[in-house]
Amino acid sequence: MVGEKGRGRGQKRCRDGHGRTFVHGVEQRDMTDSTGDLTAIADARDTLTTLVEPIERTDTVPLSVAEGRVLAEELVARESSPADGIAVDDRLFARGHRLRSTDLGLLKVAGVDDVLAVQRPTVGIVPTGDELVQREAGAGERVETTAFTLSQHVDRWGGKVTYRDTVGEDRHALRAAIQRDLTRDALVVTGVTAGDPVHEVVADLGSIHVDGVASDPGQTVAVASVEERPVLLVPESPVDCLVAAVQLLRPLVAELSGAPLPAHAHHHAALSDSVESASGVRTLVPVELADHVATPLGDGQPTLRDVIRADGWVTVEENDDGLAAEASVGVIDWEHA
């Protein structure tokens, strides 16, 4: 295998005898299809999660605050409870299990007062844009909400978030902001548009593995790495950001935790209207649910208000051109699990 140094520090780029290129051991595959230069969302997710290993850092956590934590070791009963069918040393939960509220009651009965849990993955979230402010927007300014909202989602998914102040489009400031959070397990930069300075700064510091995914919304997303840290670049649009985060960042947090990705709540319904989709693109549509009927929102271009109104999302897979009215569909509730 032939090695060469990329522009970023520590970015080892290698080619093997078959002409394949690797960065940090990640094969840089040509994943273009009928969508042009866009990468299938599943391939982008695989690329992102391949950049990390499960966290080995642990905490001893009191049972009272252990809900949602991932076990770093197998748990066995320390006391018997004949009424509950529990004997001492009974195996209760395996390593990698994410504790639910009902689990905690069982553990208390079994004499468990604290658990050894995997530390929550640390995620730095950096909002970018010259026009963004945190409060009291003036002329030509907007209050930053995309990264703030994303922070709440990541916290619910089990990550430990550092939500940074807004950073303008000055290259030196962007470079400093990215380097500052390389101590985190993962970094997300919001407010990124095609051709803006963030791409150039990240490419200079490391490598961009995926630039654009076959997802609608959520197309203008990039997957990168800097100093062996995964970096996700997402747009300012809150809808695009949410769609990208659910499909890419949520699995990354689970991978870092060493836990299976929890399933979303799922409902079955019939579509009230047809839904169109471009060939080769995964289309995600927010819907309202009533009497087992799913009504699409947003007329193909959902807004944040549509997302808030939605009871769930319907997915049109890449190999479909759309869904007909009255089609039976699965409705996924992203707000749960």
Tab-separated table of N, CA and C in Angstrom, residues 39-186:
chain	number	residue	atom	x	y	z
A	39	THR	N	-24.025	11.120	-2.308
A	39	THR	CA	-23.765	9.824	-1.692
A	39	THR	C	-25.041	9.297	-1.046
A	40	ALA	N	-25.313	8.019	-1.224
A	40	ALA	CA	-26.459	7.407	-0.555
A	40	ALA	C	-26.327	7.596	0.952
A	41	ILE	N	-27.441	7.869	1.616
A	41	ILE	CA	-27.396	8.203	3.037
A	41	ILE	C	-26.836	7.044	3.862
A	42	ALA	N	-27.129	5.809	3.470
A	42	ALA	CA	-26.599	4.662	4.210
A	42	ALA	C	-25.082	4.598	4.103
A	43	ASP	N	-24.542	4.923	2.930
A	43	ASP	CA	-23.089	4.929	2.754
A	43	ASP	C	-22.444	6.059	3.549
A	44	ALA	N	-23.105	7.214	3.577
A	44	ALA	CA	-22.584	8.334	4.368
A	44	ALA	C	-22.564	7.979	5.852
A	45	ARG	N	-23.612	7.308	6.311
A	45	ARG	CA	-23.669	6.893	7.723
A	45	ARG	C	-22.561	5.884	8.031
A	46	ASP	N	-22.345	4.933	7.131
A	46	ASP	CA	-21.282	3.950	7.344
A	46	ASP	C	-19.915	4.626	7.393
A	47	THR	N	-19.701	5.596	6.503
A	47	THR	CA	-18.432	6.321	6.499
A	47	THR	C	-18.220	7.047	7.817
A	48	LEU	N	-19.271	7.690	8.323
A	48	LEU	CA	-19.166	8.461	9.561
A	48	LEU	C	-18.888	7.556	10.756
A	49	THR	N	-19.638	6.470	10.880
A	49	THR	CA	-19.472	5.610	12.053
A	49	THR	C	-18.166	4.822	12.004
A	50	THR	N	-17.627	4.603	10.796
A	50	THR	CA	-16.343	3.906	10.677
A	50	THR	C	-15.195	4.748	11.218
A	51	LEU	N	-15.410	6.044	11.338
A	51	LEU	CA	-14.361	6.941	11.820
A	51	LEU	C	-14.136	6.845	13.327
A	52	VAL	N	-15.023	6.154	14.046
A	52	VAL	CA	-14.942	6.154	15.513
A	52	VAL	C	-14.900	4.740	16.071
A	53	GLU	N	-14.458	4.648	17.315
A	53	GLU	CA	-14.523	3.427	18.112
A	53	GLU	C	-15.366	3.726	19.351
A	54	PRO	N	-16.049	2.704	19.894
A	54	PRO	CA	-16.830	2.945	21.115
A	54	PRO	C	-15.958	3.493	22.244
A	55	ILE	N	-16.540	4.377	23.016
A	55	ILE	CA	-15.843	5.011	24.142
A	55	ILE	C	-15.551	3.972	25.228
A	56	GLU	N	-14.363	4.047	25.811
A	56	GLU	CA	-13.998	3.154	26.909
A	56	GLU	C	-14.032	3.863	28.263
A	57	ARG	N	-14.225	5.176	28.267
A	57	ARG	CA	-14.292	5.922	29.529
A	57	ARG	C	-15.585	5.569	30.267
A	58	THR	N	-15.505	5.461	31.580
A	58	THR	CA	-16.678	5.057	32.361
A	58	THR	C	-16.898	5.976	33.560
A	59	ASP	N	-18.127	5.954	34.074
A	59	ASP	CA	-18.513	6.666	35.295
A	59	ASP	C	-19.286	5.701	36.189
A	60	THR	N	-19.155	5.867	37.486
A	60	THR	CA	-20.047	5.192	38.421
A	60	THR	C	-21.216	6.129	38.683
A	61	VAL	N	-22.419	5.665	38.345
A	61	VAL	CA	-23.595	6.536	38.329
A	61	VAL	C	-24.625	6.036	39.340
A	62	PRO	N	-25.112	6.900	40.242
A	62	PRO	CA	-26.184	6.499	41.154
A	62	PRO	C	-27.426	6.086	40.376
A	63	LEU	N	-28.136	5.131	40.905
A	63	LEU	CA	-29.313	4.606	40.221
A	63	LEU	C	-30.344	5.695	39.948
A	64	SER	N	-30.421	6.680	40.818
A	64	SER	CA	-31.440	7.727	40.695
A	64	SER	C	-31.271	8.584	39.444
A	65	VAL	N	-30.071	8.605	38.855
A	65	VAL	CA	-29.836	9.422	37.657
A	65	VAL	C	-29.282	8.575	36.518
A	66	ALA	N	-29.568	7.269	36.535
A	66	ALA	CA	-28.970	6.355	35.557
A	66	ALA	C	-29.839	6.115	34.330
A	67	GLU	N	-31.058	6.658	34.304
A	67	GLU	CA	-31.909	6.426	33.131
A	67	GLU	C	-31.227	6.953	31.865
A	68	GLY	N	-31.247	6.146	30.813
A	68	GLY	CA	-30.655	6.539	29.543
A	68	GLY	C	-29.175	6.243	29.420
A	69	ARG	N	-28.527	5.870	30.513
A	69	ARG	CA	-27.092	5.575	30.461
A	69	ARG	C	-26.859	4.159	29.922
A	70	VAL	N	-25.702	3.981	29.306
A	70	VAL	CA	-25.340	2.705	28.686
A	70	VAL	C	-24.398	1.950	29.618
A	71	LEU	N	-24.722	0.704	29.894
A	71	LEU	CA	-23.937	-0.083	30.838
A	71	LEU	C	-22.564	-0.435	30.273
A	72	ALA	N	-21.543	-0.279	31.099
A	72	ALA	CA	-20.178	-0.628	30.709
A	72	ALA	C	-19.805	-2.034	31.162
A	73	GLU	N	-20.691	-2.694	31.881
A	73	GLU	CA	-20.439	-4.058	32.336
A	73	GLU	C	-21.776	-4.756	32.560
A	74	GLU	N	-21.725	-6.066	32.612
A	74	GLU	CA	-22.928	-6.839	32.901
A	74	GLU	C	-23.376	-6.582	34.332
A	75	LEU	N	-24.687	-6.524	34.528
A	75	LEU	CA	-25.235	-6.323	35.871
A	75	LEU	C	-25.890	-7.608	36.363
A	76	VAL	N	-25.566	-7.972	37.602
A	76	VAL	CA	-26.196	-9.133	38.230
A	76	VAL	C	-26.847	-8.693	39.538
A	77	ALA	N	-27.792	-9.482	39.990
A	77	ALA	CA	-28.505	-9.161	41.229
A	77	ALA	C	-27.574	-9.310	42.428
A	78	ARG	N	-27.620	-8.324	43.313
A	78	ARG	CA	-26.818	-8.370	44.540
A	78	ARG	C	-27.626	-8.877	45.728
A	79	GLU	N	-28.944	-8.809	45.591
A	79	GLU	CA	-29.832	-9.324	46.636
A	79	GLU	C	-30.938	-10.126	45.964
A	80	SER	N	-31.517	-11.040	46.704
A	80	SER	CA	-32.626	-11.823	46.156
A	80	SER	C	-33.951	-11.125	46.431
A	81	SER	N	-34.912	-11.406	45.569
A	81	SER	CA	-36.280	-10.919	45.753
A	81	SER	C	-37.213	-12.017	45.256
A	82	PRO	N	-37.547	-12.976	46.133
A	82	PRO	CA	-38.379	-14.105	45.709
A	82	PRO	C	-39.697	-13.680	45.072
A	83	ALA	N	-40.272	-12.598	45.562
A	83	ALA	CA	-41.549	-12.149	45.005
A	83	ALA	C	-41.419	-11.732	43.543
A	84	ASP	N	-40.216	-11.301	43.169
A	84	ASP	CA	-39.990	-10.882	41.783
A	84	ASP	C	-39.221	-11.926	40.977
A	85	GLY	N	-39.003	-13.094	41.563
A	85	GLY	CA	-38.300	-14.157	40.856
A	85	GLY	C	-36.828	-13.882	40.656
A	86	ILE	N	-36.203	-13.134	41.571
A	86	ILE	CA	-34.798	-12.751	41.438
A	86	ILE	C	-33.977	-13.420	42.532
A	87	ALA	N	-32.897	-14.077	42.117
A	87	ALA	CA	-31.952	-14.678	43.053
A	87	ALA	C	-30.618	-13.955	42.952
A	88	VAL	N	-29.813	-14.036	43.996
A	88	VAL	CA	-28.487	-13.415	43.985
A	88	VAL	C	-27.681	-13.952	42.804
A	89	ASP	N	-26.994	-13.063	42.135
A	89	ASP	CA	-26.137	-13.365	40.975
A	89	ASP	C	-26.921	-13.654	39.697
A	90	ASP	N	-28.234	-13.492	39.726
A	90	ASP	CA	-28.989	-13.586	38.468
A	90	ASP	C	-28.508	-12.505	37.505
A	91	ARG	N	-28.325	-12.877	36.244
A	91	ARG	CA	-27.933	-11.905	35.222
A	91	ARG	C	-29.141	-11.033	34.889
A	92	LEU	N	-28.980	-9.724	35.033
A	92	LEU	CA	-30.091	-8.803	34.804
A	92	LEU	C	-29.989	-8.097	33.456
A	93	PHE	N	-28.848	-7.461	33.193
A	93	PHE	CA	-28.676	-6.724	31.942
A	93	PHE	C	-27.252	-6.896	31.427
A	94	ALA	N	-27.134	-6.951	30.103
A	94	ALA	CA	-25.828	-7.132	29.475
A	94	ALA	C	-25.119	-5.793	29.292
A	95	ARG	N	-23.828	-5.861	29.117
A	95	ARG	CA	-23.055	-4.671	28.765
A	95	ARG	C	-23.612	-4.099	27.462
A	96	GLY	N	-23.690	-2.779	27.388
A	96	GLY	CA	-24.214	-2.120	26.200
A	96	GLY	C	-25.705	-1.846	26.263
A	97	HIS	N	-26.373	-2.340	27.318
A	97	HIS	CA	-27.805	-2.080	27.474
A	97	HIS	C	-28.025	-0.634	27.907
A	98	ARG	N	-28.995	0.022	27.271
A	98	ARG	CA	-29.357	1.389	27.655
A	98	ARG	C	-30.493	1.317	28.675
A	99	LEU	N	-30.260	1.859	29.851
A	99	LEU	CA	-31.210	1.696	30.949
A	99	LEU	C	-32.482	2.513	30.744
A	100	ARG	N	-33.612	1.856	30.960
A	100	ARG	CA	-34.920	2.507	30.918
A	100	ARG	C	-35.424	2.721	32.345
A	101	SER	N	-36.458	3.523	32.471
A	101	SER	CA	-36.965	3.828	33.814
A	101	SER	C	-37.443	2.566	34.524
A	102	THR	N	-38.096	1.647	33.807
A	102	THR	CA	-38.563	0.408	34.441
A	102	THR	C	-37.394	-0.475	34.872
A	103	ASP	N	-36.281	-0.404	34.143
A	103	ASP	CA	-35.093	-1.176	34.527
A	103	ASP	C	-34.592	-0.756	35.906
A	104	LEU	N	-34.699	0.532	36.193
A	104	LEU	CA	-34.162	1.044	37.455
A	104	LEU	C	-34.909	0.469	38.652
A	105	GLY	N	-36.214	0.267	38.504
A	105	GLY	CA	-36.987	-0.345	39.582
A	105	GLY	C	-36.535	-1.768	39.853
A	106	LEU	N	-36.285	-2.513	38.778
A	106	LEU	CA	-35.800	-3.882	38.936
A	106	LEU	C	-34.438	-3.901	39.623
A	107	LEU	N	-33.567	-2.988	39.232
A	107	LEU	CA	-32.233	-2.935	39.829
A	107	LEU	C	-32.296	-2.602	41.316
A	108	LYS	N	-33.208	-1.714	41.677
A	108	LYS	CA	-33.335	-1.367	43.099
A	108	LYS	C	-33.773	-2.578	43.912
A	109	VAL	N	-34.753	-3.307	43.382
A	109	VAL	CA	-35.215	-4.517	44.064
A	109	VAL	C	-34.077	-5.518	44.217
A	110	ALA	N	-33.176	-5.541	43.211
A	110	ALA	CA	-32.070	-6.504	43.211
A	110	ALA	C	-30.859	-6.009	44.000
A	111	GLY	N	-31.012	-4.899	44.738
A	111	GLY	CA	-29.948	-4.424	45.605
A	111	GLY	C	-28.856	-3.637	44.916
A	112	VAL	N	-29.125	-3.154	43.717
A	112	VAL	CA	-28.130	-2.372	42.976
A	112	VAL	C	-28.361	-0.891	43.266
A	113	ASP	N	-27.361	-0.212	43.793
A	113	ASP	CA	-27.481	1.208	44.129
A	113	ASP	C	-26.826	2.120	43.100
A	114	ASP	N	-25.844	1.586	42.370
A	114	ASP	CA	-25.180	2.378	41.336
A	114	ASP	C	-24.713	1.446	40.224
A	115	VAL	N	-24.386	2.027	39.077
A	115	VAL	CA	-23.980	1.226	37.920
A	115	VAL	C	-22.718	1.822	37.310
A	116	LEU	N	-21.931	0.984	36.661
A	116	LEU	CA	-20.786	1.447	35.888
A	116	LEU	C	-21.274	1.692	34.467
A	117	ALA	N	-21.264	2.953	34.059
A	117	ALA	CA	-21.822	3.338	32.766
A	117	ALA	C	-20.750	3.935	31.867
A	118	VAL	N	-20.946	3.765	30.569
A	118	VAL	CA	-20.084	4.421	29.589
A	118	VAL	C	-20.305	5.926	29.699
A	119	GLN	N	-19.235	6.683	29.691
A	119	GLN	CA	-19.390	8.138	29.695
A	119	GLN	C	-20.165	8.583	28.457
A	120	ARG	N	-20.978	9.586	28.616
A	120	ARG	CA	-21.742	10.106	27.481
A	120	ARG	C	-20.785	10.683	26.440
A	121	PRO	N	-20.970	10.363	25.162
A	121	PRO	CA	-20.103	10.920	24.122
A	121	PRO	C	-20.169	12.444	24.121
A	122	THR	N	-19.025	13.075	24.044
A	122	THR	CA	-18.976	14.536	24.032
A	122	THR	C	-19.083	15.035	22.596
A	123	VAL	N	-19.966	15.988	22.383
A	123	VAL	CA	-20.225	16.521	21.046
A	123	VAL	C	-20.153	18.045	21.098
A	124	GLY	N	-19.237	18.618	20.346
A	124	GLY	CA	-19.175	20.064	20.209
A	124	GLY	C	-20.052	20.517	19.056
A	125	ILE	N	-20.879	21.519	19.281
A	125	ILE	CA	-21.762	22.043	18.233
A	125	ILE	C	-21.457	23.521	18.047
A	126	VAL	N	-21.028	23.872	16.836
A	126	VAL	CA	-20.574	25.227	16.532
A	126	VAL	C	-21.474	25.841	15.462
A	127	PRO	N	-22.305	26.831	15.807
A	127	PRO	CA	-23.106	27.529	14.793
A	127	PRO	C	-22.263	28.571	14.068
A	128	THR	N	-22.390	28.635	12.752
A	128	THR	CA	-21.611	29.600	11.976
A	128	THR	C	-22.526	30.472	11.127
A	129	GLY	N	-22.071	31.701	10.876
A	129	GLY	CA	-22.822	32.638	10.045
A	129	GLY	C	-22.667	34.055	10.545
A	130	ASP	N	-22.314	34.966	9.646
A	130	ASP	CA	-22.097	36.357	10.044
A	130	ASP	C	-23.363	37.016	10.572
A	131	GLU	N	-24.526	36.524	10.121
A	131	GLU	CA	-25.783	37.187	10.468
A	131	GLU	C	-26.398	36.661	11.762
A	132	LEU	N	-25.787	35.664	12.391
A	132	LEU	CA	-26.389	35.017	13.554
A	132	LEU	C	-25.981	35.681	14.862
A	133	VAL	N	-26.958	35.849	15.742
A	133	VAL	CA	-26.713	36.360	17.092
A	133	VAL	C	-27.494	35.485	18.063
A	134	GLN	N	-27.164	35.574	19.341
A	134	GLN	CA	-27.857	34.773	20.346
A	134	GLN	C	-29.118	35.457	20.872
A	135	ARG	N	-29.132	36.793	20.859
A	135	ARG	CA	-30.282	37.536	21.375
A	135	ARG	C	-30.417	38.851	20.618
A	136	GLU	N	-31.622	39.413	20.665
A	136	GLU	CA	-31.896	40.776	20.205
A	136	GLU	C	-31.344	41.028	18.799
A	137	ALA	N	-31.894	40.311	17.838
A	137	ALA	CA	-31.453	40.462	16.452
A	137	ALA	C	-31.802	41.839	15.919
A	138	GLY	N	-30.831	42.477	15.292
A	138	GLY	CA	-31.047	43.765	14.653
A	138	GLY	C	-31.296	43.594	13.171
A	139	ALA	N	-31.193	44.687	12.432
A	139	ALA	CA	-31.404	44.641	10.989
A	139	ALA	C	-30.370	43.720	10.348
A	140	GLY	N	-30.858	42.788	9.515
A	140	GLY	CA	-29.967	41.862	8.829
A	140	GLY	C	-29.424	40.748	9.700
A	141	GLU	N	-29.938	40.609	10.917
A	141	GLU	CA	-29.468	39.569	11.830
A	141	GLU	C	-30.603	38.595	12.150
A	142	ARG	N	-30.228	37.397	12.593
A	142	ARG	CA	-31.205	36.390	13.008
A	142	ARG	C	-30.719	35.719	14.284
A	143	VAL	N	-31.664	35.396	15.140
A	143	VAL	CA	-31.324	34.657	16.354
A	143	VAL	C	-31.001	33.211	15.982
A	144	GLU	N	-29.887	32.703	16.483
A	144	GLU	CA	-29.461	31.337	16.179
A	144	GLU	C	-30.370	30.337	16.891
A	145	THR	N	-30.971	29.444	16.131
A	145	THR	CA	-31.835	28.421	16.722
A	145	THR	C	-31.482	27.013	16.255
A	146	THR	N	-30.890	26.883	15.069
A	146	THR	CA	-30.643	25.549	14.506
A	146	THR	C	-29.710	24.731	15.385
A	147	ALA	N	-28.549	25.293	15.725
A	147	ALA	CA	-27.593	24.560	16.557
A	147	ALA	C	-28.131	24.366	17.968
A	148	PHE	N	-28.872	25.360	18.468
A	148	PHE	CA	-29.455	25.250	19.808
A	148	PHE	C	-30.436	24.079	19.869
A	149	THR	N	-31.314	23.994	18.862
A	149	THR	CA	-32.279	22.893	18.823
A	149	THR	C	-31.574	21.557	18.658
A	150	LEU	N	-30.560	21.529	17.791
A	150	LEU	CA	-29.793	20.302	17.599
A	150	LEU	C	-29.163	19.840	18.914
A	151	SER	N	-28.716	20.782	19.720
A	151	SER	CA	-28.124	20.440	21.017
A	151	SER	C	-29.111	19.681	21.897
A	152	GLN	N	-30.377	20.084	21.853
A	152	GLN	CA	-31.388	19.406	22.664
A	152	GLN	C	-31.593	17.972	22.186
A	153	HIS	N	-31.593	17.786	20.871
A	153	HIS	CA	-31.744	16.431	20.326
A	153	HIS	C	-30.570	15.545	20.737
A	154	VAL	N	-29.358	16.061	20.598
A	154	VAL	CA	-28.174	15.262	20.925
A	154	VAL	C	-28.166	14.886	22.402
A	155	ASP	N	-28.594	15.803	23.255
A	155	ASP	CA	-28.692	15.504	24.679
A	155	ASP	C	-29.682	14.362	24.913
A	156	ARG	N	-30.808	14.392	24.216
A	156	ARG	CA	-31.813	13.332	24.365
A	156	ARG	C	-31.307	12.004	23.813
A	157	TRP	N	-30.446	12.068	22.804
A	157	TRP	CA	-29.884	10.836	22.232
A	157	TRP	C	-28.752	10.253	23.070
A	158	GLY	N	-28.367	10.944	24.124
A	158	GLY	CA	-27.344	10.413	25.017
A	158	GLY	C	-26.001	11.088	24.932
A	159	GLY	N	-25.884	12.157	24.142
A	159	GLY	CA	-24.626	12.875	24.039
A	159	GLY	C	-24.497	13.955	25.102
A	160	LYS	N	-23.275	14.342	25.379
A	160	LYS	CA	-22.991	15.453	26.292
A	160	LYS	C	-22.517	16.620	25.435
A	161	VAL	N	-23.349	17.647	25.331
A	161	VAL	CA	-23.165	18.700	24.334
A	161	VAL	C	-22.417	19.897	24.899
A	162	THR	N	-21.518	20.429	24.088
A	162	THR	CA	-20.964	21.759	24.312
A	162	THR	C	-21.485	22.642	23.185
A	163	TYR	N	-22.430	23.518	23.518
A	163	TYR	CA	-23.039	24.415	22.532
A	163	TYR	C	-22.267	25.723	22.545
A	164	ARG	N	-21.604	26.016	21.442
A	164	ARG	CA	-20.724	27.175	21.370
A	164	ARG	C	-21.461	28.427	20.911
A	165	ASP	N	-20.828	29.570	21.144
A	165	ASP	CA	-21.342	30.834	20.627
A	165	ASP	C	-21.157	30.850	19.111
A	166	THR	N	-21.890	31.719	18.446
A	166	THR	CA	-21.822	31.784	16.987
A	166	THR	C	-20.451	32.267	16.522
A	167	VAL	N	-20.032	31.745	15.375
A	167	VAL	CA	-18.757	32.106	14.770
A	167	VAL	C	-19.033	32.647	13.374
A	168	GLY	N	-18.423	33.785	13.035
A	168	GLY	CA	-18.588	34.357	11.705
A	168	GLY	C	-17.818	33.573	10.657
A	169	GLU	N	-17.809	34.083	9.434
A	169	GLU	CA	-17.202	33.347	8.330
A	169	GLU	C	-15.742	33.711	8.099
A	170	ASP	N	-15.109	34.318	9.084
A	170	ASP	CA	-13.678	34.580	9.009
A	170	ASP	C	-12.921	33.259	9.140
A	171	ARG	N	-12.015	32.999	8.214
A	171	ARG	CA	-11.324	31.709	8.180
A	171	ARG	C	-10.505	31.438	9.439
A	172	HIS	N	-9.856	32.456	9.963
A	172	HIS	CA	-9.049	32.264	11.169
A	172	HIS	C	-9.935	31.910	12.365
A	173	ALA	N	-11.087	32.578	12.465
A	173	ALA	CA	-12.012	32.289	13.564
A	173	ALA	C	-12.598	30.885	13.432
A	174	LEU	N	-12.927	30.491	12.198
A	174	LEU	CA	-13.468	29.155	11.968
A	174	LEU	C	-12.438	28.083	12.310
A	175	ARG	N	-11.213	28.314	11.889
A	175	ARG	CA	-10.147	27.352	12.173
A	175	ARG	C	-9.955	27.170	13.685
A	176	ALA	N	-9.940	28.289	14.405
A	176	ALA	CA	-9.769	28.228	15.857
A	176	ALA	C	-10.945	27.513	16.520
A	177	ALA	N	-12.167	27.765	16.023
A	177	ALA	CA	-13.358	27.149	16.608
A	177	ALA	C	-13.344	25.638	16.412
A	178	ILE	N	-12.929	25.192	15.248
A	178	ILE	CA	-12.876	23.754	14.972
A	178	ILE	C	-11.781	23.091	15.804
A	179	GLN	N	-10.610	23.701	15.839
A	179	GLN	CA	-9.508	23.112	16.606
A	179	GLN	C	-9.815	23.059	18.102
A	180	ARG	N	-10.570	24.034	18.586
A	180	ARG	CA	-10.915	24.081	20.012
A	180	ARG	C	-11.685	22.843	20.448
A	181	ASP	N	-12.541	22.319	19.572
A	181	ASP	CA	-13.402	21.209	19.963
A	181	ASP	C	-12.898	19.853	19.502
A	182	LEU	N	-11.648	19.764	19.100
A	182	LEU	CA	-11.094	18.470	18.713
A	182	LEU	C	-10.817	17.583	19.922
A	183	THR	N	-11.002	18.122	21.123
A	183	THR	CA	-10.943	17.297	22.332
A	183	THR	C	-12.252	16.547	22.550
A	184	ARG	N	-13.296	16.908	21.805
A	184	ARG	CA	-14.583	16.219	21.915
A	184	ARG	C	-14.547	14.934	21.083
A	185	ASP	N	-15.517	14.054	21.331
A	185	ASP	CA	-15.595	12.814	20.556
A	185	ASP	C	-16.093	13.060	19.144
A	186	ALA	N	-16.872	14.106	18.956
A	186	ALA	CA	-17.389	14.450	17.631
A	186	ALA	C	-17.662	15.949	17.594
